[in-house]
């Protein structure tokens, strides 16, 4: 279940918008922000797992710290918070329940220690904060000063790896 709940708040943001409950940003801007958050999150979490090499509680491998599922879950929840905090506060914080569930579930399934989950939560929130801070700079880069430029942001999945790519034409 934690494979799905980690993305639930982000899915809710897009679903709520489709249902007419608008967040802070439009589809394009929101997608750039969320994609940036996921890139930052992965760029920190994945290398850190291989540097720290902490053994999981179930001893299945040495990639316990930090919890990637929890990092994604809290990045997703914080994304929901940032999009709805000014218009519907209770809705904005509801994503954190999915994030907390994801972290607790990872510990109950002996995949992570408490410290792994706490670090993942912090990294997730920080990655989303950085994405919102970087967004004006990224938007300027994508938009450029010339109308002849074009850009495309596209998610990908290959060999069990998820990512997002940016192609910019000048």
PDB file of C-alpha atoms in Angstrom:
ATOM      1  CA  UNK A   1       0.000   0.000   0.000  1.00  0.00           C
ATOM      2  CA  UNK A   2       2.842   2.382   0.734  1.00  0.00           C
ATOM      3  CA  UNK A   3       3.800   2.269  -2.952  1.00  0.00           C
ATOM      4  CA  UNK A   4       0.521   4.093  -3.636  1.00  0.00           C
ATOM      5  CA  UNK A   5      -0.031   6.256  -0.555  1.00  0.00           C
ATOM      6  CA  UNK A   6       3.261   8.052  -1.116  1.00  0.00           C
ATOM      7  CA  UNK A   7       1.752   9.708  -4.199  1.00  0.00           C
ATOM      8  CA  UNK A   8      -1.812  10.151  -2.865  1.00  0.00           C
ATOM      9  CA  UNK A   9      -1.514  13.851  -1.910  1.00  0.00           C
ATOM     10  CA  UNK A  10      -0.120  14.804  -5.325  1.00  0.00           C
ATOM     11  CA  UNK A  11      -2.846  12.798  -7.066  1.00  0.00           C
ATOM     12  CA  UNK A  12      -5.377  14.594  -4.870  1.00  0.00           C
ATOM     13  CA  UNK A  13      -4.044  17.996  -5.956  1.00  0.00           C
ATOM     14  CA  UNK A  14      -4.580  17.133  -9.617  1.00  0.00           C
ATOM     15  CA  UNK A  15      -7.936  15.437  -8.923  1.00  0.00           C
ATOM     16  CA  UNK A  16      -9.245  18.369  -6.884  1.00  0.00           C
ATOM     17  CA  UNK A  17      -8.232  20.752  -9.631  1.00  0.00           C
ATOM     18  CA  UNK A  18     -10.017  18.592 -12.207  1.00  0.00           C
ATOM     19  CA  UNK A  19     -13.103  18.706  -9.949  1.00  0.00           C
ATOM     20  CA  UNK A  20     -12.994  22.519  -9.934  1.00  0.00           C
ATOM     21  CA  UNK A  21     -11.202  23.120  -6.610  1.00  0.00           C
ATOM     22  CA  UNK A  22      -8.294  25.194  -7.827  1.00  0.00           C
ATOM     23  CA  UNK A  23      -4.955  25.378  -6.068  1.00  0.00           C
ATOM     24  CA  UNK A  24      -2.355  28.118  -6.132  1.00  0.00           C
ATOM     25  CA  UNK A  25      -0.906  27.267  -9.562  1.00  0.00           C
ATOM     26  CA  UNK A  26      -2.248  26.162 -12.923  1.00  0.00           C
ATOM     27  CA  UNK A  27      -1.580  22.672 -14.350  1.00  0.00           C
ATOM     28  CA  UNK A  28       1.647  23.625 -16.137  1.00  0.00           C
ATOM     29  CA  UNK A  29       3.201  25.498 -13.240  1.00  0.00           C
ATOM     30  CA  UNK A  30       2.092  22.912 -10.697  1.00  0.00           C
ATOM     31  CA  UNK A  31       3.599  20.140 -12.805  1.00  0.00           C
ATOM     32  CA  UNK A  32       6.919  21.956 -13.099  1.00  0.00           C
ATOM     33  CA  UNK A  33       7.012  22.508  -9.334  1.00  0.00           C
ATOM     34  CA  UNK A  34       6.108  18.911  -8.472  1.00  0.00           C
ATOM     35  CA  UNK A  35       8.540  17.525 -11.047  1.00  0.00           C
ATOM     36  CA  UNK A  36      11.308  19.730  -9.659  1.00  0.00           C
ATOM     37  CA  UNK A  37      10.508  18.539  -6.143  1.00  0.00           C
ATOM     38  CA  UNK A  38      10.730  14.889  -7.229  1.00  0.00           C
ATOM     39  CA  UNK A  39      14.054  15.543  -9.016  1.00  0.00           C
ATOM     40  CA  UNK A  40      15.552  17.242  -5.959  1.00  0.00           C
ATOM     41  CA  UNK A  41      14.191  14.518  -3.709  1.00  0.00           C
ATOM     42  CA  UNK A  42      15.703  11.738  -5.816  1.00  0.00           C
ATOM     43  CA  UNK A  43      18.993  13.601  -6.274  1.00  0.00           C
ATOM     44  CA  UNK A  44      19.437  13.675  -2.496  1.00  0.00           C
ATOM     45  CA  UNK A  45      17.783  10.457  -1.316  1.00  0.00           C
ATOM     46  CA  UNK A  46      19.201   7.900  -3.759  1.00  0.00           C
ATOM     47  CA  UNK A  47      22.899   8.835  -3.404  1.00  0.00           C
ATOM     48  CA  UNK A  48      22.498   9.149   0.373  1.00  0.00           C
ATOM     49  CA  UNK A  49      21.214   5.560   0.579  1.00  0.00           C
ATOM     50  CA  UNK A  50      24.353   4.339  -1.194  1.00  0.00           C
ATOM     51  CA  UNK A  51      26.688   6.486   0.900  1.00  0.00           C
ATOM     52  CA  UNK A  52      25.216   5.625   4.316  1.00  0.00           C
ATOM     53  CA  UNK A  53      24.555   1.912   3.566  1.00  0.00           C
ATOM     54  CA  UNK A  54      22.396   1.365   6.654  1.00  0.00           C
ATOM     55  CA  UNK A  55      20.960  -2.137   6.922  1.00  0.00           C
ATOM     56  CA  UNK A  56      17.179  -2.461   6.862  1.00  0.00           C
ATOM     57  CA  UNK A  57      15.418  -3.926   9.912  1.00  0.00           C
ATOM     58  CA  UNK A  58      14.472  -6.999   7.842  1.00  0.00           C
ATOM     59  CA  UNK A  59      18.126  -7.307   6.721  1.00  0.00           C
ATOM     60  CA  UNK A  60      17.102  -7.430   3.031  1.00  0.00           C
ATOM     61  CA  UNK A  61      19.725  -4.861   1.942  1.00  0.00           C
ATOM     62  CA  UNK A  62      21.762  -1.885   3.099  1.00  0.00           C
ATOM     63  CA  UNK A  63      19.631   0.908   1.630  1.00  0.00           C
ATOM     64  CA  UNK A  64      17.561   1.854   4.663  1.00  0.00           C
ATOM     65  CA  UNK A  65      18.589   5.460   5.298  1.00  0.00           C
ATOM     66  CA  UNK A  66      16.749   7.651   4.404  1.00  0.00           C
ATOM     67  CA  UNK A  67      13.289   6.286   3.606  1.00  0.00           C
ATOM     68  CA  UNK A  68      12.621   7.079  -0.039  1.00  0.00           C
ATOM     69  CA  UNK A  69       8.921   6.218   0.216  1.00  0.00           C
ATOM     70  CA  UNK A  70       8.547   8.605   3.155  1.00  0.00           C
ATOM     71  CA  UNK A  71      10.547  11.315   1.388  1.00  0.00           C
ATOM     72  CA  UNK A  72       8.231  11.129  -1.622  1.00  0.00           C
ATOM     73  CA  UNK A  73       5.152  10.983   0.629  1.00  0.00           C
ATOM     74  CA  UNK A  74       6.123  14.124   2.551  1.00  0.00           C
ATOM     75  CA  UNK A  75       7.228  15.943  -0.605  1.00  0.00           C
ATOM     76  CA  UNK A  76       3.821  15.110  -2.058  1.00  0.00           C
ATOM     77  CA  UNK A  77       1.994  16.158   1.137  1.00  0.00           C
ATOM     78  CA  UNK A  78       3.924  19.420   1.375  1.00  0.00           C
ATOM     79  CA  UNK A  79       3.122  20.075  -2.286  1.00  0.00           C
ATOM     80  CA  UNK A  80      -0.580  19.722  -1.405  1.00  0.00           C
ATOM     81  CA  UNK A  81      -0.113  22.027   1.571  1.00  0.00           C
ATOM     82  CA  UNK A  82       1.590  24.712  -0.513  1.00  0.00           C
ATOM     83  CA  UNK A  83      -1.119  24.570  -3.199  1.00  0.00           C
ATOM     84  CA  UNK A  84      -4.126  24.831  -0.848  1.00  0.00           C
ATOM     85  CA  UNK A  85      -2.919  26.556   2.364  1.00  0.00           C
ATOM     86  CA  UNK A  86      -4.271  29.965   1.335  1.00  0.00           C
ATOM     87  CA  UNK A  87      -7.699  28.773   0.184  1.00  0.00           C
ATOM     88  CA  UNK A  88      -8.557  25.723   2.306  1.00  0.00           C
ATOM     89  CA  UNK A  89      -6.279  25.075   5.270  1.00  0.00           C
ATOM     90  CA  UNK A  90      -7.906  21.803   6.400  1.00  0.00           C
ATOM     91  CA  UNK A  91      -7.680  20.418   2.891  1.00  0.00           C
ATOM     92  CA  UNK A  92      -4.067  21.563   2.646  1.00  0.00           C
ATOM     93  CA  UNK A  93      -2.941  19.582   5.712  1.00  0.00           C
ATOM     94  CA  UNK A  94      -4.927  16.439   4.871  1.00  0.00           C
ATOM     95  CA  UNK A  95      -2.088  15.141   2.698  1.00  0.00           C
ATOM     96  CA  UNK A  96       0.132  14.757   5.761  1.00  0.00           C
ATOM     97  CA  UNK A  97      -2.076  11.904   7.007  1.00  0.00           C
ATOM     98  CA  UNK A  98      -1.140   9.894   3.898  1.00  0.00           C
ATOM     99  CA  UNK A  99       2.510  10.782   4.409  1.00  0.00           C
ATOM    100  CA  UNK A 100       2.470   9.761   8.083  1.00  0.00           C
ATOM    101  CA  UNK A 101       0.713   6.515   7.170  1.00  0.00           C
ATOM    102  CA  UNK A 102       3.388   5.777   4.566  1.00  0.00           C
ATOM    103  CA  UNK A 103       6.212   6.280   7.059  1.00  0.00           C
ATOM    104  CA  UNK A 104       4.507   4.242   9.794  1.00  0.00           C
ATOM    105  CA  UNK A 105       3.705   1.463   7.326  1.00  0.00           C
ATOM    106  CA  UNK A 106       7.369   1.315   6.249  1.00  0.00           C
ATOM    107  CA  UNK A 107       8.378   0.774   9.886  1.00  0.00           C
ATOM    108  CA  UNK A 108       5.627  -1.800  10.543  1.00  0.00           C
ATOM    109  CA  UNK A 109       6.820  -3.777   7.518  1.00  0.00           C
ATOM    110  CA  UNK A 110      10.395  -3.781   8.869  1.00  0.00           C
ATOM    111  CA  UNK A 111      11.711  -1.773   5.916  1.00  0.00           C
ATOM    112  CA  UNK A 112      12.880   1.255   7.915  1.00  0.00           C
ATOM    113  CA  UNK A 113      13.971   2.442  11.308  1.00  0.00           C
ATOM    114  CA  UNK A 114      12.342   5.486  12.931  1.00  0.00           C
ATOM    115  CA  UNK A 115      15.348   7.667  12.049  1.00  0.00           C
ATOM    116  CA  UNK A 116      15.089   6.646   8.386  1.00  0.00           C
ATOM    117  CA  UNK A 117      11.475   7.765   8.293  1.00  0.00           C
ATOM    118  CA  UNK A 118      12.154  11.059  10.080  1.00  0.00           C
ATOM    119  CA  UNK A 119      15.027  11.855   7.709  1.00  0.00           C
ATOM    120  CA  UNK A 120      12.834  10.985   4.721  1.00  0.00           C
ATOM    121  CA  UNK A 121      10.078  13.275   5.987  1.00  0.00           C
ATOM    122  CA  UNK A 122      12.513  16.156   6.385  1.00  0.00           C
ATOM    123  CA  UNK A 123      14.102  15.621   2.987  1.00  0.00           C
ATOM    124  CA  UNK A 124      10.677  15.464   1.347  1.00  0.00           C
ATOM    125  CA  UNK A 125       9.540  18.754   2.852  1.00  0.00           C
ATOM    126  CA  UNK A 126      12.856  20.443   2.045  1.00  0.00           C
ATOM    127  CA  UNK A 127      12.754  19.241  -1.568  1.00  0.00           C
ATOM    128  CA  UNK A 128       9.306  20.761  -2.079  1.00  0.00           C
ATOM    129  CA  UNK A 129      10.325  24.022  -0.405  1.00  0.00           C
ATOM    130  CA  UNK A 130      13.351  24.188  -2.731  1.00  0.00           C
ATOM    131  CA  UNK A 131      11.133  23.470  -5.744  1.00  0.00           C
ATOM    132  CA  UNK A 132       8.827  26.382  -4.904  1.00  0.00           C
ATOM    133  CA  UNK A 133      11.831  28.630  -4.334  1.00  0.00           C
ATOM    134  CA  UNK A 134      13.419  27.567  -7.638  1.00  0.00           C
ATOM    135  CA  UNK A 135      10.198  27.747  -9.648  1.00  0.00           C
ATOM    136  CA  UNK A 136      10.467  31.429 -10.705  1.00  0.00           C
ATOM    137  CA  UNK A 137      14.010  30.791 -11.951  1.00  0.00           C
ATOM    138  CA  UNK A 138      12.997  27.613 -13.789  1.00  0.00           C
ATOM    139  CA  UNK A 139       9.961  29.334 -15.290  1.00  0.00           C
ATOM    140  CA  UNK A 140      12.161  32.163 -16.548  1.00  0.00           C
ATOM    141  CA  UNK A 141      14.567  29.617 -18.051  1.00  0.00           C
ATOM    142  CA  UNK A 142      11.732  27.759 -19.764  1.00  0.00           C
ATOM    143  CA  UNK A 143       9.887  30.865 -20.893  1.00  0.00           C
ATOM    144  CA  UNK A 144      12.996  32.757 -21.947  1.00  0.00           C
ATOM    145  CA  UNK A 145      12.908  36.197 -23.502  1.00  0.00           C
ATOM    146  CA  UNK A 146      12.193  35.014 -27.037  1.00  0.00           C
ATOM    147  CA  UNK A 147       8.910  33.634 -28.322  1.00  0.00           C
ATOM    148  CA  UNK A 148      10.763  31.308 -30.696  1.00  0.00           C
ATOM    149  CA  UNK A 149      11.959  28.985 -27.933  1.00  0.00           C
ATOM    150  CA  UNK A 150      10.126  25.843 -26.909  1.00  0.00           C
ATOM    151  CA  UNK A 151      10.269  23.535 -23.933  1.00  0.00           C
ATOM    152  CA  UNK A 152       8.915  20.164 -22.910  1.00  0.00           C
ATOM    153  CA  UNK A 153       8.814  18.482 -19.505  1.00  0.00           C
ATOM    154  CA  UNK A 154       8.214  14.740 -19.639  1.00  0.00           C
ATOM    155  CA  UNK A 155       8.150  12.038 -16.953  1.00  0.00           C
ATOM    156  CA  UNK A 156       9.845   8.712 -17.667  1.00  0.00           C
ATOM    157  CA  UNK A 157      10.071   5.194 -16.278  1.00  0.00           C
ATOM    158  CA  UNK A 158      12.868   2.864 -17.327  1.00  0.00           C
ATOM    159  CA  UNK A 159      14.438  -0.129 -15.582  1.00  0.00           C
ATOM    160  CA  UNK A 160      12.488   0.517 -12.371  1.00  0.00           C
ATOM    161  CA  UNK A 161      13.700   4.142 -12.340  1.00  0.00           C
ATOM    162  CA  UNK A 162      11.296   7.073 -12.300  1.00  0.00           C
ATOM    163  CA  UNK A 163      12.330  10.525 -13.391  1.00  0.00           C
ATOM    164  CA  UNK A 164      11.458  13.638 -15.266  1.00  0.00           C
ATOM    165  CA  UNK A 165      13.228  15.127 -18.249  1.00  0.00           C
ATOM    166  CA  UNK A 166      13.418  18.683 -19.554  1.00  0.00           C
ATOM    167  CA  UNK A 167      14.066  19.499 -23.198  1.00  0.00           C
ATOM    168  CA  UNK A 168      14.642  23.166 -24.051  1.00  0.00           C
ATOM    169  CA  UNK A 169      14.926  24.488 -27.591  1.00  0.00           C
ATOM    170  CA  UNK A 170      16.529  27.871 -28.247  1.00  0.00           C
TER     171      UNK A 170
END
